[in-house]
Each structure stands twice: as structure tokens, then as C-alpha cells.
Amino acid sequence: MTEVAARLPGLVKLAGLSAQVHYAYRVNLLLQLVGILVQIYLLKVVWTTVYAGRAEVDGVALPVLISYLTLANLQLWLLETEVGRVIHEKVREGTIALDLARPVGLIGQLVWRQIGLTAALVPFLAVALPAALVVGGLQLPASPEAGALYAVSLALGYGVSVLIAILLGLVVFWTFESHGVFAIYQFVNRFFAGALVPLWFFPDQLRSVAELLPFQTQAYLPLSIYVGRATGTDALRGIAVQAFWILALYLLTAALWRKAMRHVVVQGG
Amino acid sequence: MTQTASLYFALVRAGLRSQLQYRANFVIWIVMGVVFQATGFVFLWVVLSRFPSLAGWSLGEIAFLYGLRMLAHGLNILAFGYLHRIEWLVQRGELDRFLVRPVPALLHVIVDRFPVGAIGDFGGGVVLFLAANALVGVAWTAPALLYLVLAIVGGALIEAAVKLVIGTLCFRFLSTRALVFFADDVFNNFGNYPLPIFGPAVQLLLTFVLPVAFIAYFPASVLLGRTAELSVSPVLAYAAPLGGVVAFGLAYLFWRHELPRYQSTGS
């Protein structure tokens, strides 16, 4: 533990540096944001059309649904990770040899780097939230407890997102190619996270599949809490499911990491 | 003309061969094309499994419209490649290489990289369109079939025209990436829906500013016999394929007009 404490300043510094990298690409970030806003607008229009004037469907009022979808898409943008691509580049270019020689383990470096990147996104919310309010719609959490539990659930969702990114990044040690893999992951994640259709509107069979996958931790579980659809034990059960995924993915990542270290081929040089 | 055509096919074949060097990558990009389009459609499928229709369009009709747009989109990229790469070529001064060759520069831009992902888009479009067709029961007379083929080509030309215009703007404004992303977003998101759901103002924009309506919505309305609900004259819908030819013609003239403005920026 003291060892970690001793290294903490260095890790925070690393996070700060990677945040600066993100700022260098702020035009890119704003572009991504425009894409998200278009998506939110489209979802609002489509759902408003299918509701066709009904006050609520399956106990969900339209403004609640729109608020869910608006936040879901903003949230996926915030939870997006770069570390998978970072591993990819390091392996491709051979610079991973340097990183492996550093005092902090590579996984630790990557996690802190991602934290820095995400922190750099937070100020953009000052633009994103008002804009999303206009093209979509936002409501306050269903209750103060819902708001607090949502914050916990969002943090756990972030953990799952980072772990999946590292896991996908490690695949590069075997395939040396992963750009397409990341893109496919993004599309599949968006759908099964419930960012287009909340899982409660899924047909039964598809819903059972979605509930077995880790992607629901990215939007559906936190936002069901936020809008007050999952309360009490339901909310806690959702959080437990997220905790389970963090543990499972962590063990898988650690196992794959040990294998990758025996397999590492340094390219270039 | 025939010489240019044979050069085009020779260069496309060469591009395809170079992409085939990386087999795994090749397959992954095709899968990506399919998955990207599939998530958009599965969304509509799930929504319409819970709700009866989207603005009066059944699941089959929506799939028909979606499939039609995927076919036009896939054909556009297969035939015209990644036109947004003009920006990249201009910024690096790579266009220099193309200007000193006897083949028209635009042809080089088009065949510069074989668009592997588009195989997935187009293939997915074929599958979705055939499945949708079984649900909607269009009477496929010879004129209807001809109109279908022309509409797909016309739709591909519209998308190519918009991308070529944006690419050409690079000669004046070095970076047009924002516009490319925005246009792509609009095509991919709005092109697959019956436009009335967006209300009159947006519908007007999607017809006359970014002509998304001409790609699939107008042709699908004609083939499905839904022209009565159009907010413009049905004649415009029937003439949609012609719109593609006109749009691409204008875009090409714009490219020719602006090409002399190109200043090599590479080092």
C-alpha cells in the first residue's frame, strides 16, 4: 500500500499529461460531440413518433424516456476509452518495451492515462449538457437517493469500460491488428448498453441475452436507477451486477496480461 | 472514355490485391461494415416489435427503405472510394503525385485505397433489401425494376456529389473534416427514415440543402406506392435518379473549377 502511495504523485502527473494530449485534439472532441447530439435528436424524434401522443408506454412517460436516452448517449461519450488503442499503437511501434521497463506496471500506467483522458472530457460537459437539453431533454434524478446511487453506478460502469478496453487492447499481442475490433465493439456496446432502446422495451429473448452481457453496465443499469425505474433492492442488484463484472473482467485481464507477457514480441527498434 | 474505364478497373483490382495482403484485417473491416449498419437496423426492428408502426410505415416498409439506402451507400463507396480522403491528400501534398500523371486526378483519388468496409455495407444491403421485399410485396414490373436500378445508382451519385463538393472545399479551406463528419452523420442517421417524422423544416433541409431525400426516401415512396404522403410533387420523387446525375455533374464541374487553386502544402 505504501508503495502505491509513493508512486501516486507520478501517476497523477501521468494522468495530467494525458489530459493535455486530449486538449490538443479538442476540435476532434467537439466533432464527436456534434455526432452525439445528432444521435440524441434522432432518438428523440423516432421515439416521439412511435409514442404517437400516448402519455406513457409500459409505465414510462415520454419525457422520462427522452431524458434516459439523452443521458445514455452523453454517458457513453464520457465513458469512451482510448487505452485500448494506446496498447495497439505501443505494440505496433514497439515502444511497449520502454513502458514495460518503467517502475509502474503497464496496466497501472494505462488506467491512470485513461483517467486523465476522461477528466479532460469533463469541462466539455459545460457545452454538452445545455446542448443536449435543447436537442434532447433532461430531467433531474427521480430522487436524491436515486441521484447518489446513480453516481456510484456510473463510476462502476466506468470501471467496466476501462477493463473492457484493456482486454481488447491485449488482444493485439496476438493479432497485431485491432482498429476494426474497436469499431465493432463500439457499435455492439451502444446497442446492448441500452443507449438506443432501454432493455425494458427489448423483446424477451433479446433481453435475456443483453442481461448476460457486460454492456448493460454502461447505460441501462445506471440510468434505470437515475430515472427511478430501479429502486431499492432492484437498484442494489444492478450495482451488484456491475461489481460482479468488474471482478470478472479484472481476473480475465490479469490472466490475459500474464499470458501476453510471455508472448510479447517487440516490433521495430 | 473506354480507356479511362479500363484503367479504373485495373487500378481497383490492384487496390483490392493490396488490401488482401492482410486477410484478417480484410475480414474484420467487412464485418465492421455489416455490424455498423446492423445496429441501426436492429434498433428499428426492436422499436417496431414493440410499436405497430413508425409514422404509418410498417417494419417491412422501413426495412425496404433502409435496405435501399444501404445499397446506394455501399455502391457509392465501392465505386467512388473514400472521397473524404481528398483532405488528407491535400494536406500532405500527396495530390502532387496524381497531378503529374496522365490519368485524371479524380480517378486516382477514387482508386487510391480500396474501400474494404463497403463490401459489408453493400452485402448487408442486398440481404436486408431481399428480406424486406418478401414482406412488402412490390409488383416488380420491368419499369419498376429499371427504376430500382436507376434509383440505387442515383442515390450513390448523390452521396458521391456531396462528398466530392466537401472534398473540393479543401482547396480553399485546408480542413473540412467537421463538414465531412457532419454530412456522414446526417446521411447515415436520417437517410434511413421516412422524412415526415422530422417535421416540415428539417424535411425541407434534407430535400434541398443536403439532398438525403433523393437517396432512398423518394425512391422507396415511389416503389411502395406511398407518394400521396410526400410534401413535394411526386414528379420530383419519380425523377430522383436524375437528381443524382445532375448533382454529380455539378459536383464534378466544381472540382474541375477549383482544382487549379490547389497549392501543394507538403514538405
Coordinates of C-alpha atoms in Angstrom, one line a residue:
Chain A
M1 CA 0.0 0.0 0.0
T2 CA 2.8 2.4 0.9
E3 CA 4.4 1.5 -2.3
V4 CA 1.3 2.7 -4.2
A5 CA 1.3 5.9 -2.1
A6 CA 4.8 6.6 -3.1
R7 CA 4.0 6.2 -6.7
L8 CA 0.8 8.2 -6.6
P9 CA 2.3 11.6 -7.5
G10 CA 3.9 10.1 -10.6
L11 CA 0.6 8.5 -11.6
V12 CA -1.4 11.7 -11.1
K13 CA 1.2 13.5 -13.2
L14 CA 0.8 10.9 -15.9
A15 CA -3.0 11.5 -15.8
G16 CA -2.4 15.2 -16.1
L17 CA -0.2 14.8 -19.1
S18 CA -2.6 12.6 -21.0
A19 CA -5.4 15.1 -20.2
Q20 CA -3.2 17.7 -22.0
V21 CA -3.0 15.4 -25.1
H22 CA -6.7 15.3 -25.2
Y23 CA -6.9 19.1 -25.2
A24 CA -4.7 19.2 -28.2
Y25 CA -7.4 17.4 -30.1
R26 CA -10.3 19.5 -28.8
V27 CA -11.7 20.1 -32.3
N28 CA -12.0 16.4 -32.7
L29 CA -13.8 16.1 -29.4
L30 CA -16.2 18.8 -30.4
L31 CA -16.9 16.9 -33.6
Q32 CA -17.6 13.7 -31.7
L33 CA -20.0 15.8 -29.6
V34 CA -21.9 17.0 -32.6
G35 CA -22.3 13.4 -33.7
I36 CA -23.7 12.5 -30.3
L37 CA -26.1 15.4 -30.4
V38 CA -27.3 14.4 -33.9
Q39 CA -27.9 10.9 -32.5
I40 CA -29.8 12.2 -29.5
Y41 CA -32.0 14.4 -31.7
L42 CA -32.8 11.4 -33.9
L43 CA -33.7 9.2 -31.0
K44 CA -36.0 11.9 -29.6
V45 CA -37.8 12.2 -33.0
V46 CA -38.1 8.5 -33.5
W47 CA -39.4 7.8 -30.0
T48 CA -41.8 10.7 -30.1
T49 CA -43.2 9.4 -33.3
V50 CA -43.8 5.8 -32.1
Y51 CA -45.3 7.1 -28.8
A52 CA -47.8 8.8 -31.1
G53 CA -49.3 11.0 -28.4
R54 CA -49.6 8.3 -25.7
A55 CA -48.8 9.6 -22.2
E56 CA -46.8 6.5 -21.3
V57 CA -45.9 3.1 -22.5
D58 CA -45.2 0.2 -20.1
G59 CA -45.3 2.8 -17.3
V60 CA -42.7 5.0 -18.9
A61 CA -43.6 8.6 -19.8
L62 CA -42.1 10.0 -23.0
P63 CA -40.1 12.8 -21.2
V64 CA -38.6 10.2 -18.8
L65 CA -37.6 8.0 -21.8
I66 CA -36.0 11.0 -23.6
S67 CA -34.1 12.0 -20.5
Y68 CA -32.9 8.4 -20.3
L69 CA -31.7 8.3 -23.9
T70 CA -30.1 11.8 -23.8
L71 CA -28.1 10.9 -20.7
A72 CA -27.3 7.4 -22.1
N73 CA -25.6 8.8 -25.2
L74 CA -23.8 11.6 -23.3
Q75 CA -22.7 9.0 -20.8
L76 CA -21.3 6.6 -23.4
W77 CA -19.3 9.5 -24.8
L78 CA -17.9 10.2 -21.4
L79 CA -17.1 6.5 -20.7
E80 CA -15.4 6.1 -24.1
T81 CA -11.8 4.9 -23.7
E82 CA -8.6 5.4 -25.6
V83 CA -6.4 2.9 -23.7
G84 CA -7.2 0.0 -26.0
R85 CA -5.9 2.0 -29.0
V86 CA -2.9 3.1 -26.9
I87 CA -1.9 -0.5 -26.3
H88 CA -2.4 -1.2 -30.0
E89 CA 0.0 1.6 -31.0
K90 CA 2.6 0.7 -28.4
V91 CA 2.7 -2.9 -29.6
R92 CA 2.7 -1.9 -33.3
E93 CA 5.5 0.6 -32.9
G94 CA 7.5 -1.4 -30.4
T95 CA 7.5 1.4 -27.8
I96 CA 5.9 -1.1 -25.3
A97 CA 9.4 -2.2 -24.5
L98 CA 10.1 1.1 -22.8
D99 CA 6.8 1.1 -20.9
L100 CA 7.5 -2.3 -19.6
A101 CA 10.8 -1.1 -18.1
R102 CA 9.1 1.6 -16.1
P103 CA 8.6 1.3 -12.3
V104 CA 4.8 1.3 -12.5
G105 CA 3.2 -1.7 -14.2
L106 CA 1.8 -1.1 -17.6
I107 CA -1.8 -1.7 -16.6
G108 CA -1.4 0.9 -13.9
Q109 CA 0.0 3.4 -16.4
L110 CA -2.8 2.7 -18.8
V111 CA -5.6 3.1 -16.1
W112 CA -4.1 6.5 -15.0
R113 CA -3.7 7.6 -18.5
Q114 CA -7.4 6.9 -19.2
I115 CA -8.4 8.7 -16.0
G116 CA -6.6 11.7 -17.3
L117 CA -8.2 11.5 -20.7
T118 CA -11.7 11.2 -19.1
A119 CA -11.0 14.1 -16.7
A120 CA -10.2 16.2 -19.7
L121 CA -13.7 15.5 -21.1
V122 CA -15.5 16.7 -18.0
P123 CA -15.1 20.5 -18.8
F124 CA -16.7 19.8 -22.2
L125 CA -19.9 18.8 -20.3
A126 CA -20.4 22.6 -19.8
V127 CA -21.2 22.7 -23.6
A128 CA -22.6 19.2 -23.9
L129 CA -25.3 19.4 -21.2
P130 CA -27.0 22.6 -22.3
A131 CA -26.9 21.5 -26.0
A132 CA -28.3 18.0 -25.1
L133 CA -31.0 19.7 -23.1
V134 CA -32.0 21.6 -26.3
V135 CA -31.8 18.7 -28.9
G136 CA -33.0 16.0 -26.4
G137 CA -34.3 16.6 -22.9
L138 CA -33.1 16.2 -19.4
Q139 CA -34.8 15.7 -16.1
L140 CA -33.4 15.7 -12.6
P141 CA -32.9 12.2 -10.9
A142 CA -36.0 10.6 -9.6
S143 CA -35.0 11.3 -6.0
P144 CA -31.8 12.4 -4.1
E145 CA -31.1 8.7 -3.3
A146 CA -31.5 7.8 -7.0
G147 CA -29.0 10.6 -7.8
A148 CA -26.5 9.3 -5.3
L149 CA -26.8 5.6 -6.4
Y150 CA -26.6 6.7 -10.0
A151 CA -23.2 8.3 -9.3
V152 CA -22.0 5.1 -7.7
S153 CA -23.3 3.1 -10.6
L154 CA -21.8 5.4 -13.2
A155 CA -18.4 5.0 -11.5
L156 CA -18.7 1.2 -11.7
G157 CA -19.8 1.5 -15.3
Y158 CA -16.6 3.5 -15.9
G159 CA -14.5 0.7 -14.3
V160 CA -16.1 -1.9 -16.7
S161 CA -15.5 0.4 -19.7
V162 CA -11.8 0.7 -18.9
L163 CA -11.4 -3.0 -18.2
I164 CA -13.0 -4.0 -21.5
A165 CA -10.8 -1.5 -23.3
I166 CA -7.6 -3.0 -21.8
L167 CA -8.9 -6.5 -22.5
L168 CA -9.5 -5.6 -26.2
G169 CA -6.1 -3.9 -26.3
L170 CA -4.4 -7.0 -25.1
V171 CA -5.8 -9.0 -28.0
V172 CA -3.3 -7.1 -30.1
F173 CA -0.5 -9.1 -28.6
W174 CA -1.8 -12.0 -30.7
T175 CA -3.4 -10.4 -33.7
F176 CA -1.3 -7.2 -34.2
E177 CA -4.5 -5.6 -35.6
S178 CA -7.4 -4.1 -33.8
H179 CA -8.8 -0.9 -35.3
G180 CA -11.8 -2.8 -36.7
V181 CA -12.2 -4.7 -33.5
F182 CA -12.6 -1.4 -31.5
A183 CA -15.2 -0.1 -34.0
I184 CA -17.2 -3.3 -33.8
Y185 CA -17.1 -3.1 -30.1
Q186 CA -18.4 0.4 -30.1
F187 CA -21.4 -0.4 -32.2
V188 CA -22.3 -3.6 -30.3
N189 CA -21.8 -1.8 -27.0
R190 CA -24.1 1.1 -28.0
F191 CA -26.9 -1.3 -28.7
F192 CA -26.6 -3.7 -25.8
A193 CA -25.9 -0.9 -23.4
G194 CA -29.5 0.1 -24.0
A195 CA -28.5 3.5 -25.3
L196 CA -30.8 3.3 -28.3
V197 CA -33.6 1.2 -26.8
P198 CA -33.8 0.7 -23.0
L199 CA -33.7 -3.0 -22.2
W200 CA -37.3 -2.9 -20.8
F201 CA -38.5 -2.5 -24.4
F202 CA -36.4 -5.3 -25.8
P203 CA -38.2 -8.5 -26.9
D204 CA -37.9 -11.2 -24.2
Q205 CA -35.2 -13.3 -25.8
L206 CA -33.0 -10.4 -26.8
R207 CA -33.4 -9.0 -23.3
S208 CA -32.2 -12.3 -21.8
V209 CA -29.1 -12.1 -24.0
A210 CA -28.5 -8.4 -23.1
E211 CA -28.7 -9.3 -19.4
L212 CA -25.9 -11.8 -19.7
L213 CA -23.6 -9.3 -21.3
P214 CA -21.4 -6.7 -19.6
F215 CA -22.6 -3.9 -21.9
Q216 CA -25.8 -3.1 -19.8
T217 CA -23.4 -1.7 -17.1
Q218 CA -22.7 1.2 -19.5
A219 CA -26.1 2.8 -19.7
Y220 CA -29.1 0.7 -18.8
L221 CA -28.2 -0.2 -15.2
P222 CA -27.1 3.3 -14.1
L223 CA -29.9 5.1 -15.9
S224 CA -32.7 2.8 -14.7
I225 CA -31.6 4.0 -11.3
Y226 CA -31.5 7.6 -12.4
V227 CA -35.0 7.7 -13.8
G228 CA -36.4 5.8 -10.9
R229 CA -37.3 2.6 -12.7
A230 CA -34.9 0.6 -10.5
T231 CA -35.3 1.5 -6.8
G232 CA -34.5 -0.2 -3.5
T233 CA -33.3 -3.8 -3.9
D234 CA -33.6 -3.5 -7.7
A235 CA -31.1 -0.7 -7.7
L236 CA -28.7 -2.5 -5.4
R237 CA -29.0 -5.6 -7.5
G238 CA -28.0 -3.6 -10.6
I239 CA -25.0 -2.3 -8.7
A240 CA -24.1 -5.8 -7.6
V241 CA -24.2 -6.9 -11.3
Q242 CA -21.7 -4.1 -12.1
A243 CA -19.4 -5.1 -9.3
F244 CA -19.5 -8.7 -10.5
W245 CA -18.4 -7.6 -14.0
I246 CA -15.6 -5.5 -12.6
L247 CA -14.3 -8.5 -10.7
A248 CA -14.8 -11.0 -13.6
L249 CA -13.2 -8.7 -16.1
Y250 CA -10.3 -7.8 -13.8
L251 CA -9.5 -11.5 -13.3
L252 CA -9.7 -12.1 -17.0
T253 CA -7.5 -9.1 -17.8
A254 CA -4.9 -10.2 -15.2
A255 CA -4.8 -13.7 -16.7
L256 CA -4.5 -12.5 -20.2
W257 CA -1.9 -10.0 -19.2
R258 CA 0.3 -12.8 -17.7
K259 CA -0.1 -14.7 -21.0
A260 CA 0.7 -11.7 -23.1
M261 CA 3.9 -11.0 -21.2
R262 CA 5.1 -14.5 -22.1
H263 CA 4.1 -13.8 -25.7
V264 CA 5.4 -10.3 -26.2
V265 CA 7.1 -9.7 -29.5
V266 CA 8.7 -6.3 -29.7
Q267 CA 8.4 -4.9 -33.1
G268 CA 10.6 -2.2 -34.7
G269 CA 13.6 -0.8 -32.9
Chain B
M1 CA -13.6 7.1 -72.2
T2 CA -13.2 3.3 -72.6
Q3 CA -9.5 3.7 -71.8
T4 CA -10.3 5.6 -68.6
A5 CA -12.8 2.9 -67.7
S6 CA -10.3 0.1 -68.2
L7 CA -7.7 2.0 -66.3
Y8 CA -10.2 2.4 -63.5
F9 CA -10.9 -1.3 -63.2
A10 CA -7.2 -2.2 -63.4
L11 CA -6.4 0.3 -60.6
V12 CA -9.3 -1.0 -58.5
R13 CA -8.1 -4.6 -58.9
A14 CA -4.6 -3.5 -57.8
G15 CA -6.1 -1.8 -54.8
L16 CA -8.1 -4.9 -53.9
R17 CA -5.0 -7.1 -54.1
S18 CA -3.0 -4.8 -51.8
Q19 CA -5.8 -4.9 -49.2
L20 CA -6.0 -8.7 -49.5
Q21 CA -2.4 -8.9 -48.1
Y22 CA -3.9 -8.6 -44.7
R23 CA -6.5 -11.3 -44.6
A24 CA -7.7 -11.0 -41.0
N25 CA -7.9 -7.2 -41.3
F26 CA -9.8 -7.6 -44.6
V27 CA -12.5 -9.8 -42.9
I28 CA -12.7 -7.5 -39.8
W29 CA -13.4 -4.4 -41.9
I30 CA -16.1 -6.2 -43.8
V31 CA -17.7 -7.4 -40.5
M32 CA -17.4 -3.8 -39.2
G33 CA -19.4 -2.6 -42.2
V34 CA -22.1 -5.1 -41.6
V35 CA -22.2 -4.5 -37.8
F36 CA -22.4 -0.8 -38.2
Q37 CA -25.5 -1.0 -40.4
A38 CA -26.9 -3.9 -38.5
T39 CA -27.1 -1.9 -35.2
G40 CA -29.0 0.9 -36.9
F41 CA -31.5 -1.6 -38.3
V42 CA -31.8 -3.8 -35.2
F43 CA -32.7 -0.6 -33.4
L44 CA -35.7 -0.1 -35.7
W45 CA -36.6 -3.7 -35.6
V46 CA -36.7 -3.7 -31.8
V47 CA -38.7 -0.5 -31.7
L48 CA -41.2 -1.9 -34.2
S49 CA -41.5 -5.2 -32.4
R50 CA -43.0 -3.2 -29.5
F51 CA -44.8 -0.5 -31.5
P52 CA -47.1 -1.1 -34.6
S53 CA -45.6 1.4 -37.0
L54 CA -43.3 4.4 -37.5
A55 CA -45.4 7.3 -38.9
G56 CA -47.6 4.7 -40.7
W57 CA -44.6 2.7 -42.1
S58 CA -44.6 -1.0 -41.2
L59 CA -41.4 -2.9 -40.3
G60 CA -41.3 -4.3 -43.8
E61 CA -41.5 -0.9 -45.4
I62 CA -38.9 0.6 -43.1
A63 CA -36.6 -2.3 -43.9
F64 CA -37.2 -1.7 -47.6
L65 CA -36.2 2.0 -47.2
Y66 CA -33.2 1.0 -45.1
G67 CA -32.0 -1.6 -47.5
L68 CA -32.3 0.7 -50.4
R69 CA -30.2 3.3 -48.7
M70 CA -27.6 0.7 -47.7
L71 CA -27.4 -0.4 -51.3
A72 CA -26.9 3.2 -52.6
H73 CA -24.4 3.9 -49.8
G74 CA -22.4 0.7 -50.4
L75 CA -22.4 1.3 -54.2
N76 CA -21.2 4.8 -53.6
I77 CA -18.2 3.8 -51.6
L78 CA -17.4 0.8 -53.8
A79 CA -17.5 2.9 -56.9
F80 CA -16.1 6.2 -55.6
G81 CA -13.9 5.1 -52.7
Y82 CA -13.2 7.3 -49.8
L83 CA -13.7 10.8 -51.2
H84 CA -13.2 12.4 -47.8
R85 CA -9.5 11.4 -48.2
I86 CA -9.1 14.4 -50.5
E87 CA -8.5 16.4 -47.4
W88 CA -5.7 14.1 -46.3
L89 CA -4.2 14.0 -49.8
V90 CA -4.3 17.8 -50.0
Q91 CA -2.8 18.4 -46.5
R92 CA 0.1 16.1 -47.2
G93 CA 0.7 17.4 -50.7
E94 CA 0.1 13.8 -51.9
L95 CA -2.2 15.2 -54.7
D96 CA 1.0 16.3 -56.4
R97 CA 1.7 12.7 -57.4
F98 CA -1.7 12.4 -59.1
L99 CA -1.5 15.7 -61.0
V100 CA 1.6 14.8 -62.9
R101 CA 0.1 11.5 -64.3
P102 CA -1.8 11.2 -67.5
V103 CA -4.9 9.7 -65.8
P104 CA -7.4 12.3 -64.5
A105 CA -6.6 13.3 -60.9
L106 CA -10.0 12.5 -59.6
L107 CA -9.7 8.9 -60.8
H108 CA -6.5 8.5 -58.8
V109 CA -8.2 9.9 -55.7
I110 CA -11.1 7.4 -56.2
V111 CA -8.9 4.3 -56.5
D112 CA -6.2 5.4 -54.0
R113 CA -7.5 2.9 -51.4
F114 CA -9.8 0.0 -51.9
P115 CA -12.8 0.5 -49.6
V116 CA -13.0 -2.9 -48.0
G117 CA -15.7 -2.0 -45.4
A118 CA -18.1 -1.1 -48.2
I119 CA -18.3 -4.8 -49.2
G120 CA -20.1 -5.3 -45.9
D121 CA -22.4 -2.3 -46.4
F122 CA -23.4 -3.4 -49.9
G123 CA -23.7 -7.1 -49.0
G124 CA -25.8 -6.2 -45.9
G125 CA -27.9 -4.0 -48.1
V126 CA -28.6 -6.9 -50.5
V127 CA -29.7 -9.2 -47.7
L128 CA -31.8 -6.6 -46.0
F129 CA -33.5 -5.5 -49.2
L130 CA -34.3 -9.0 -50.3
A131 CA -35.8 -9.8 -46.8
A132 CA -37.8 -6.6 -46.8
N133 CA -39.0 -7.3 -50.3
A134 CA -40.6 -10.5 -49.1
L135 CA -42.6 -8.6 -46.6
V136 CA -43.9 -5.7 -48.7
G137 CA -45.0 -7.3 -52.0
V138 CA -43.9 -4.8 -54.6
A139 CA -45.1 -5.7 -58.1
W140 CA -41.8 -6.0 -59.9
T141 CA -42.7 -5.0 -63.4
A142 CA -39.9 -4.2 -65.9
P143 CA -40.2 -0.4 -65.4
A144 CA -40.2 -0.9 -61.6
L145 CA -37.0 -3.0 -61.8
L146 CA -35.4 -0.4 -64.1
Y147 CA -36.4 2.4 -61.7
L148 CA -34.9 0.4 -58.8
V149 CA -31.5 0.1 -60.5
L150 CA -31.5 3.7 -61.6
A151 CA -32.5 4.8 -58.1
I152 CA -29.6 2.9 -56.5
V153 CA -27.2 4.4 -58.9
G154 CA -28.7 7.8 -58.5
G155 CA -28.5 7.5 -54.7
A156 CA -24.9 6.6 -54.9
L157 CA -24.2 9.6 -57.2
I158 CA -25.9 12.0 -54.7
E159 CA -23.8 10.8 -51.8
A160 CA -20.7 11.0 -54.1
A161 CA -21.6 14.5 -55.2
V162 CA -21.9 15.8 -51.6
K163 CA -18.6 14.2 -50.6
L164 CA -16.9 15.5 -53.7
V165 CA -18.1 19.0 -53.0
I166 CA -16.9 18.9 -49.4
G167 CA -13.6 17.4 -50.5
T168 CA -13.1 20.1 -53.1
L169 CA -13.7 22.8 -50.5
C170 CA -10.3 21.7 -49.1
F171 CA -8.5 23.7 -51.8
R172 CA -9.8 26.8 -50.1
F173 CA -10.2 25.7 -46.5
L174 CA -7.5 23.3 -45.6
S175 CA -9.6 21.4 -43.1
T176 CA -13.1 20.3 -43.9
R177 CA -13.2 17.4 -41.6
A178 CA -16.1 18.9 -39.5
L179 CA -18.3 19.1 -42.6
V180 CA -17.4 15.6 -43.7
F181 CA -18.3 14.1 -40.3
F182 CA -21.5 16.1 -40.1
A183 CA -22.6 15.1 -43.6
D184 CA -21.8 11.5 -42.9
D185 CA -23.8 11.6 -39.7
V186 CA -26.7 13.1 -41.4
F187 CA -26.7 10.6 -44.3
N188 CA -26.3 7.6 -42.0
N189 CA -28.8 8.7 -39.4
F190 CA -31.5 10.5 -41.3
G191 CA -31.4 8.7 -44.7
N192 CA -32.9 5.6 -43.3
Y193 CA -36.2 7.1 -42.0
P194 CA -39.4 8.3 -43.6
L195 CA -38.7 12.0 -43.6
P196 CA -42.1 13.3 -42.4
I197 CA -41.2 12.2 -38.8
F198 CA -38.7 15.2 -38.7
G199 CA -41.3 17.9 -39.3
P200 CA -41.5 20.3 -42.2
A201 CA -38.4 22.5 -41.6
V202 CA -35.9 19.6 -41.3
Q203 CA -37.6 17.8 -44.1
L204 CA -37.0 20.8 -46.4
L205 CA -33.4 20.9 -45.4
L206 CA -33.0 17.2 -46.1
T207 CA -34.5 17.7 -49.5
F208 CA -32.9 20.8 -50.9
V209 CA -29.8 21.5 -48.8
L210 CA -28.4 18.0 -48.0
P211 CA -30.4 16.1 -50.6
V212 CA -30.9 13.0 -48.4
A213 CA -34.5 12.6 -49.5
F214 CA -33.4 11.7 -53.1
I215 CA -31.2 8.8 -52.0
A216 CA -33.8 6.3 -50.6
Y217 CA -36.9 8.1 -49.2
F218 CA -38.2 9.3 -52.6
P219 CA -37.4 6.0 -54.5
A220 CA -38.9 3.9 -51.7
S221 CA -42.1 6.1 -51.6
V222 CA -42.5 5.5 -55.4
L223 CA -41.9 1.7 -55.3
L224 CA -44.1 1.3 -52.2
G225 CA -46.9 3.4 -53.7
R226 CA -46.7 6.0 -50.9
T227 CA -46.2 9.1 -53.0
A228 CA -49.5 10.5 -51.7
E229 CA -47.9 11.4 -48.4
L230 CA -45.0 13.3 -49.9
S231 CA -44.7 17.0 -49.1
V232 CA -43.3 17.8 -52.5
S233 CA -44.6 17.0 -56.0
P234 CA -44.5 13.2 -56.8
V235 CA -42.8 14.2 -60.1
L236 CA -39.7 15.1 -58.0
A237 CA -39.8 11.6 -56.4
Y238 CA -40.0 9.9 -59.8
A239 CA -37.2 12.0 -61.1
A240 CA -35.0 11.1 -58.1
P241 CA -32.4 9.1 -60.1
L242 CA -32.0 12.0 -62.4
G243 CA -31.2 14.2 -59.4
G244 CA -28.2 12.0 -58.7
V245 CA -26.8 12.6 -62.3
V246 CA -27.4 16.3 -62.1
A247 CA -25.9 16.6 -58.6
F248 CA -22.8 14.6 -59.5
G249 CA -22.3 16.6 -62.7
L250 CA -22.4 19.8 -60.8
A251 CA -20.0 18.5 -58.2
Y252 CA -17.6 17.4 -60.9
L253 CA -17.7 20.8 -62.6
F254 CA -17.0 22.4 -59.2
W255 CA -14.0 20.0 -58.7
R256 CA -12.6 20.9 -62.2
H257 CA -13.1 24.6 -61.5
E258 CA -11.4 24.5 -58.1
L259 CA -8.5 22.1 -58.9
P260 CA -6.2 24.9 -60.2
R261 CA -6.5 26.5 -56.8
Y262 CA -4.6 23.6 -55.3
Q263 CA -1.3 24.7 -53.7
S264 CA 0.9 21.9 -52.6
T265 CA 1.4 22.1 -48.9
G266 CA 3.5 19.1 -48.3
S267 CA 7.1 19.3 -47.3

